[in-house]
Amino acid sequence: MPPQSIITLTTDFGLADPYVASMKGVILSLNPEAIIVDLSHAVRPQRVEQGAFLLEAACPYFPPSAIHLAVVDPEVGTGRRAIALRTPSGSFLGPDNGLLSAALPEDTRSHADEAGARVPLPEDVLGVALNNPRYHRQPVSDTFHGRDIFAPAAAHLSLGLPLSDLGDVVSEVFALPPFRARRRPDGALSGRVVHIDLFGNLVTNVRREDLASRRITVEIGERQIEGLQRSYAEKPGLTALAGSSGFLEIALTGSSAAAELAVDIGEPVLVRSG
Amino acid sequence: MPPQSIITLTTDFGLADPYVASMKGVILSLNPEAIIVDLSHAVRPQRVEQGAFLLEAACPYFPPSAIHLAVVDPEVGTGRRAIALRTPSGSFLGPDNGLLSAALPEDTRSHADEAGARVPLPEDVLGVALNNPRYHRQPVSDTFHGRDIFAPAAAHLSLGLPLSDLGDVVSEVFALPPFRARRRPDGALSGRVVHIDLFGNLVTNVRREDLASRRITVEIGERQIEGLQRSYAEKPGLTALAGSSGFLEIALTGSSAAAELAVDIGEPVLVRSG
Amino acid sequence: MPPQSIITLTTDFGLADPYVASMKGVILSLNPEAIIVDLSHAVRPQRVEQGAFLLEAACPYFPPSAIHLAVVDPEVGTGRRAIALRTPSGSFLGPDNGLLSAALPEDTRSHADEAGARVPLPEDVLGVALNNPRYHRQPVSDTFHGRDIFAPAAAHLSLGLPLSDLGDVVSEVFALPPFRARRRPDGALSGRVVHIDLFGNLVTNVRREDLASRRITVEIGERQIEGLQRSYAEKPGLTALAGSSGFLEIALTGSSAAAELAVDIGEPVLVRSG
């Protein structure tokens, strides 16, 4: 009996179309014992950074044996590489466009500027390009590598295939910088909104651990929010709190902060102390 | 090998965000054999009663060995208790805010008025507060007990942990009244819309078994609907029928009754006989 | 231990309501080892042909042992039959309204005109009407055969029950014509849009294999699109390409072709060569 392995899926495909089901069919045809978990299929179309954030937020709750397959892939069918990374915290497969940045430690990613950059893989991460056609589903579509390259690679990994059999070893991959606000010379943290959740809570790249105390002022749009709360129900109106993923969130009790502030992903956020 | 158990999830988290996937990661890290079923993640934000209705509608189709984890939790991080209930029809975990009312028999719930009330647990239901930190995921977030308290508790239960190990026994919980229309002195049934499904069908709390015959008149908004039909396709226009969960529904063949009537959850419904 | 089998679900029920979860509960109560995969629950309400297309697009990626349960059923509760088909490519259960057309080979379906027709089953397909009450969930609802007839039938099949135990053998079923554009006397292909995906890509019934070369002109609405591209990123503006399911798609790089063209499912498409 083949080993049971968790394979998570993160895409911008949605669940209405046959795409995700086709990937699951390919995986289960190769490994009927695979445990497939939808991480999210609601990444906004082709927003690589948002997909990277969702992976960073959810992957820590899976065991290191898990295989994380992600496809947000505006350049599918062009020259961009398909890669797999084996790391101490899990295995990751996806396009080499920064989507898999969560697989890499922060000091590796700190070499990258805001638009991302090629970075060398650290010693404890093994990377390969998924260029061994033996593990592709044939014929490989020009538009759906999720089904024809990533899904079979994930299934073969879950069956115990050595990562290095999937293709040539790579020493560098494209990575996004860490999700972390920049500290300005005056001590304020300059960050931005990286995700908006279903409740309309604005999730920023400002980390709880970078906040010296609960006495902060958050500036977003034309608004100022005083103090860091512990929970959504603590006070009415716009609220700043450290969300469950360790990042500063801006919420509106009983309603949507995104609608109230009329802001979108990318909106600048400034946090002052005291 | 750990035992296989079904764990259903009901939340208002949606499937776009990393929250549900994080809960699944926590569960599968503890019990890779758990069979996780999404009951619904589309409860409207913080609408506890709607969540309770969805549990009541779907749980009867699962075996009594199933574990139902539900999180619609506007008061997370405040003093509200987290509880688990073992009942003859299944095990239930969630905030002690009425969401788990489906776990309790109707006569127990009939003590509660419309806003809900604390009710004593019947003899065949064992309840505990989830206050044993040994089975919490540490550190416990102030905003995400689904991941840090409920998910590990459900996973440990699925592995065979006795319910009473999860915390102190409780003898009372907060419950909503039964989903059942009130009979007025004139014999008419006075109910309301408790759920609106994807088709725009209005699901009410009027029970089929409370309807003496098919010769009824349903009043909703300014409209009257004559007769109880057997199926959606039986006649054009607004239709009243006994839906698949045993409750009166108001439907519009080929379209949305909710849109046609411009009504929302909570809308009063009156049913007269003859 | 009961055998592991894949059961896919395709419905127009959405995932917000308790309907899909109820079906999963019924299946898992009978066969806890079943591997349930959501193919899509976002078929537009009662659009049988769109459901048939999604099945045709995704089923080829599942093993022949898979059981495909589909419910898009505007006539539930009326006289329409419930059927099951065992074919070389998988088993299919659903209403006898054309939804299961993907189960049948193209030459069988070519007997049907655009609105569909009753066709004889080919020799290698066994069909039954699901009229053996022994395998129904009692009482059978007038409005939810997905839960009371199809789900238990699929579960029993997954446990190894012979298909013929589920009811009387049938020799004819209702089928839709193949998803294939018609060739006009002047050589142009006359097709239509059969699905619109999340990205707003228009998926047509024009097959790649019917295109003689990449030098084509696609006419849709008032617009003309020149040439067949290989991938979405190849050129800006409206793009025609052979999508991953083998059908001609019309896409708008970085945006929605459906919004740009303001067209819906059913929109005519004309493809000229050279």
Short mmCIF file of N, CA and C in Angstrom, two decimals, chain A residues 4 6 15 35 37-43 53-54 57-58 60-63 195-199 201 203 214 230-234 241-245 249 254, chain B residues 4 12-29 32-34 38 41 43 45-46 74-78 137 141-144 147-148:
data_model
loop_
_atom_site.label_atom_id
_atom_site.label_comp_id
_atom_site.label_asym_id
_atom_site.label_seq_id
_atom_site.Cartn_x
_atom_site.Cartn_y
_atom_site.Cartn_z
N GLN A 4 0.62 7.18 3.06
CA GLN A 4 -0.30 8.31 3.12
C GLN A 4 0.48 9.60 3.25
N ILE A 6 0.03 14.05 3.00
CA ILE A 6 -0.81 15.22 2.79
C ILE A 6 -0.26 16.01 1.60
N LEU A 15 -13.10 27.15 -7.49
CA LEU A 15 -13.60 25.78 -7.37
C LEU A 15 -14.77 25.53 -8.33
N ILE A 35 -3.77 12.35 0.83
CA ILE A 35 -4.76 13.15 1.55
C ILE A 35 -4.66 14.57 0.99
N VAL A 37 -5.68 18.39 0.61
CA VAL A 37 -6.31 19.46 1.38
C VAL A 37 -6.28 20.74 0.55
N ASP A 38 -7.44 21.36 0.34
CA ASP A 38 -7.47 22.65 -0.34
C ASP A 38 -6.98 23.72 0.62
N LEU A 39 -5.85 24.35 0.30
CA LEU A 39 -5.40 25.45 1.15
C LEU A 39 -6.20 26.70 0.79
N SER A 40 -6.15 27.12 -0.44
CA SER A 40 -7.07 28.14 -0.96
C SER A 40 -7.02 28.09 -2.47
N HIS A 41 -8.19 28.25 -3.09
CA HIS A 41 -8.24 28.40 -4.54
C HIS A 41 -8.76 29.77 -4.91
N ALA A 42 -8.72 30.68 -3.95
CA ALA A 42 -9.27 32.02 -4.16
C ALA A 42 -8.19 33.09 -4.15
N VAL A 43 -6.95 32.71 -4.44
CA VAL A 43 -5.95 33.74 -4.71
C VAL A 43 -6.50 34.58 -5.87
N PHE A 53 1.66 34.79 0.37
CA PHE A 53 1.26 35.11 1.75
C PHE A 53 0.37 34.01 2.33
N LEU A 54 -0.58 33.51 1.55
CA LEU A 54 -1.48 32.47 2.07
C LEU A 54 -0.68 31.21 2.42
N ALA A 57 1.03 31.80 5.64
CA ALA A 57 0.11 31.84 6.78
C ALA A 57 -0.35 30.43 7.18
N ALA A 58 -0.51 29.53 6.23
CA ALA A 58 -1.12 28.23 6.55
C ALA A 58 -0.13 27.08 6.67
N PRO A 60 2.70 26.55 8.18
CA PRO A 60 3.26 26.16 9.47
C PRO A 60 2.37 25.20 10.27
N TYR A 61 1.10 25.08 9.92
CA TYR A 61 0.20 24.22 10.69
C TYR A 61 0.13 22.81 10.13
N PHE A 62 0.90 22.55 9.08
CA PHE A 62 0.97 21.21 8.51
C PHE A 62 2.28 20.55 8.93
N PRO A 63 2.30 19.21 8.97
CA PRO A 63 3.54 18.54 9.36
C PRO A 63 4.61 18.69 8.28
N HIS A 195 -3.23 41.09 2.33
CA HIS A 195 -4.38 40.18 2.13
C HIS A 195 -5.60 40.83 2.76
N ILE A 196 -6.76 40.58 2.18
CA ILE A 196 -8.02 41.02 2.77
C ILE A 196 -8.86 39.78 2.95
N ASP A 197 -9.29 39.49 4.18
CA ASP A 197 -10.00 38.24 4.37
C ASP A 197 -11.51 38.42 4.16
N LEU A 198 -12.24 37.32 4.29
CA LEU A 198 -13.68 37.33 4.01
C LEU A 198 -14.45 38.34 4.85
N PHE A 199 -13.96 38.59 6.07
CA PHE A 199 -14.63 39.52 6.96
C PHE A 199 -14.34 40.98 6.59
N ASN A 201 -11.30 42.10 7.01
CA ASN A 201 -10.14 42.47 7.82
C ASN A 201 -8.93 42.67 6.90
N VAL A 203 -5.17 42.44 6.41
CA VAL A 203 -3.99 41.79 6.96
C VAL A 203 -2.77 42.47 6.38
N ARG A 214 1.66 47.91 23.15
CA ARG A 214 0.30 48.06 22.63
C ARG A 214 -0.05 49.52 22.39
N ARG A 230 -6.75 43.18 21.77
CA ARG A 230 -6.48 41.74 21.81
C ARG A 230 -7.46 40.92 20.98
N SER A 231 -8.69 41.45 20.80
CA SER A 231 -9.70 40.63 20.11
C SER A 231 -10.65 41.54 19.33
N TYR A 232 -11.38 40.93 18.40
CA TYR A 232 -12.26 41.69 17.52
C TYR A 232 -13.40 42.36 18.28
N ALA A 233 -13.81 41.75 19.40
CA ALA A 233 -15.01 42.22 20.09
C ALA A 233 -14.70 43.27 21.14
N GLU A 234 -13.42 43.67 21.26
CA GLU A 234 -13.02 44.47 22.40
C GLU A 234 -13.59 45.89 22.40
N LEU A 241 -5.27 45.00 15.64
CA LEU A 241 -4.93 43.90 16.54
C LEU A 241 -3.92 42.99 15.86
N ALA A 242 -3.24 42.17 16.67
CA ALA A 242 -2.31 41.20 16.13
C ALA A 242 -3.11 39.96 15.77
N GLY A 243 -3.24 39.69 14.47
CA GLY A 243 -4.07 38.58 14.00
C GLY A 243 -3.45 37.23 14.28
N SER A 244 -4.19 36.20 13.94
CA SER A 244 -3.81 34.85 14.31
C SER A 244 -2.57 34.35 13.58
N SER A 245 -2.19 35.02 12.50
CA SER A 245 -0.98 34.60 11.79
C SER A 245 0.24 35.40 12.21
N GLU A 249 -3.48 43.35 11.97
CA GLU A 249 -4.69 43.44 11.16
C GLU A 249 -5.47 44.69 11.55
N GLY A 254 -17.94 43.89 13.66
CA GLY A 254 -19.26 43.66 13.10
C GLY A 254 -19.41 44.07 11.66
N GLN B 4 -10.03 5.78 12.24
CA GLN B 4 -10.60 6.73 11.31
C GLN B 4 -11.85 7.33 11.89
N ASP B 12 -17.90 30.43 9.73
CA ASP B 12 -18.17 31.61 8.90
C ASP B 12 -16.87 32.16 8.32
N PHE B 13 -15.89 31.27 8.12
CA PHE B 13 -14.56 31.71 7.68
C PHE B 13 -14.43 31.82 6.17
N GLY B 14 -15.33 31.21 5.40
CA GLY B 14 -15.12 31.13 3.96
C GLY B 14 -13.97 30.20 3.64
N LEU B 15 -13.73 30.01 2.34
CA LEU B 15 -12.65 29.10 1.92
C LEU B 15 -11.52 29.84 1.23
N ALA B 16 -11.61 31.17 1.19
CA ALA B 16 -10.58 31.94 0.49
C ALA B 16 -9.35 32.15 1.36
N ASP B 17 -9.56 32.22 2.67
CA ASP B 17 -8.51 32.59 3.60
C ASP B 17 -7.78 31.36 4.14
N PRO B 18 -6.65 31.56 4.83
CA PRO B 18 -5.90 30.39 5.31
C PRO B 18 -6.49 29.76 6.56
N TYR B 19 -7.62 30.25 7.08
CA TYR B 19 -8.10 29.82 8.39
C TYR B 19 -8.55 28.36 8.40
N VAL B 20 -9.39 27.98 7.45
CA VAL B 20 -9.89 26.61 7.43
C VAL B 20 -8.74 25.63 7.17
N ALA B 21 -7.86 25.99 6.24
CA ALA B 21 -6.73 25.11 5.95
C ALA B 21 -5.83 24.96 7.18
N SER B 22 -5.66 26.03 7.95
CA SER B 22 -4.84 25.93 9.17
C SER B 22 -5.46 24.94 10.14
N MET B 23 -6.78 24.98 10.30
CA MET B 23 -7.47 24.04 11.18
C MET B 23 -7.26 22.61 10.69
N LYS B 24 -7.37 22.42 9.38
CA LYS B 24 -7.17 21.07 8.83
C LYS B 24 -5.73 20.60 9.06
N GLY B 25 -4.79 21.52 8.92
CA GLY B 25 -3.40 21.16 9.18
C GLY B 25 -3.19 20.71 10.61
N VAL B 26 -3.79 21.44 11.55
CA VAL B 26 -3.66 21.07 12.96
C VAL B 26 -4.29 19.70 13.22
N ILE B 27 -5.47 19.47 12.65
CA ILE B 27 -6.14 18.18 12.84
C ILE B 27 -5.31 17.04 12.25
N LEU B 28 -4.86 17.20 11.01
CA LEU B 28 -4.14 16.12 10.33
C LEU B 28 -2.75 15.90 10.91
N SER B 29 -2.17 16.95 11.52
CA SER B 29 -0.88 16.76 12.19
C SER B 29 -1.04 15.82 13.38
N PRO B 32 -3.56 11.86 11.20
CA PRO B 32 -3.53 11.84 9.73
C PRO B 32 -4.66 11.00 9.13
N GLU B 33 -5.31 10.18 9.95
CA GLU B 33 -6.38 9.32 9.46
C GLU B 33 -7.75 10.00 9.53
N ALA B 34 -7.82 11.19 10.11
CA ALA B 34 -9.13 11.85 10.22
C ALA B 34 -9.72 12.10 8.84
N ASP B 38 -16.11 19.31 4.97
CA ASP B 38 -16.63 20.67 5.11
C ASP B 38 -18.14 20.63 5.12
N HIS B 41 -18.75 26.58 5.14
CA HIS B 41 -17.95 27.68 5.64
C HIS B 41 -18.55 29.01 5.22
N VAL B 43 -21.53 30.28 6.52
CA VAL B 43 -22.41 30.92 7.47
C VAL B 43 -22.14 32.42 7.36
N PRO B 45 -21.21 36.09 8.33
CA PRO B 45 -20.31 36.44 9.43
C PRO B 45 -21.08 36.64 10.75
N GLN B 46 -20.73 35.81 11.72
CA GLN B 46 -21.18 35.95 13.10
C GLN B 46 -22.69 35.71 13.28
N PRO B 74 -18.52 35.38 17.50
CA PRO B 74 -18.27 36.82 17.59
C PRO B 74 -17.54 37.23 18.86
N GLU B 75 -17.63 36.39 19.91
CA GLU B 75 -17.01 36.79 21.18
C GLU B 75 -15.67 36.11 21.44
N VAL B 76 -15.02 35.57 20.39
CA VAL B 76 -13.73 34.92 20.61
C VAL B 76 -12.78 35.88 21.33
N GLY B 77 -12.06 35.36 22.29
CA GLY B 77 -11.09 36.17 23.02
C GLY B 77 -11.68 36.89 24.21
N THR B 78 -13.01 36.83 24.37
CA THR B 78 -13.63 37.38 25.58
C THR B 78 -13.88 36.19 26.52
N ARG B 137 -3.38 24.10 21.47
CA ARG B 137 -2.18 24.39 20.68
C ARG B 137 -1.58 25.66 21.27
N SER B 141 -3.98 31.72 20.43
CA SER B 141 -4.27 33.05 19.89
C SER B 141 -5.52 33.63 20.55
N ASP B 142 -5.57 34.95 20.66
CA ASP B 142 -6.78 35.58 21.19
C ASP B 142 -7.91 35.61 20.17
N THR B 143 -7.58 35.35 18.90
CA THR B 143 -8.60 35.55 17.86
C THR B 143 -8.92 34.29 17.07
N PHE B 144 -8.27 33.18 17.34
CA PHE B 144 -8.45 32.02 16.48
C PHE B 144 -8.48 30.73 17.31
N ARG B 147 -8.43 27.20 15.50
CA ARG B 147 -7.16 26.52 15.23
C ARG B 147 -6.49 26.02 16.51
N ASP B 148 -6.57 26.81 17.58
CA ASP B 148 -5.73 26.55 18.75
C ASP B 148 -6.44 25.76 19.85
#
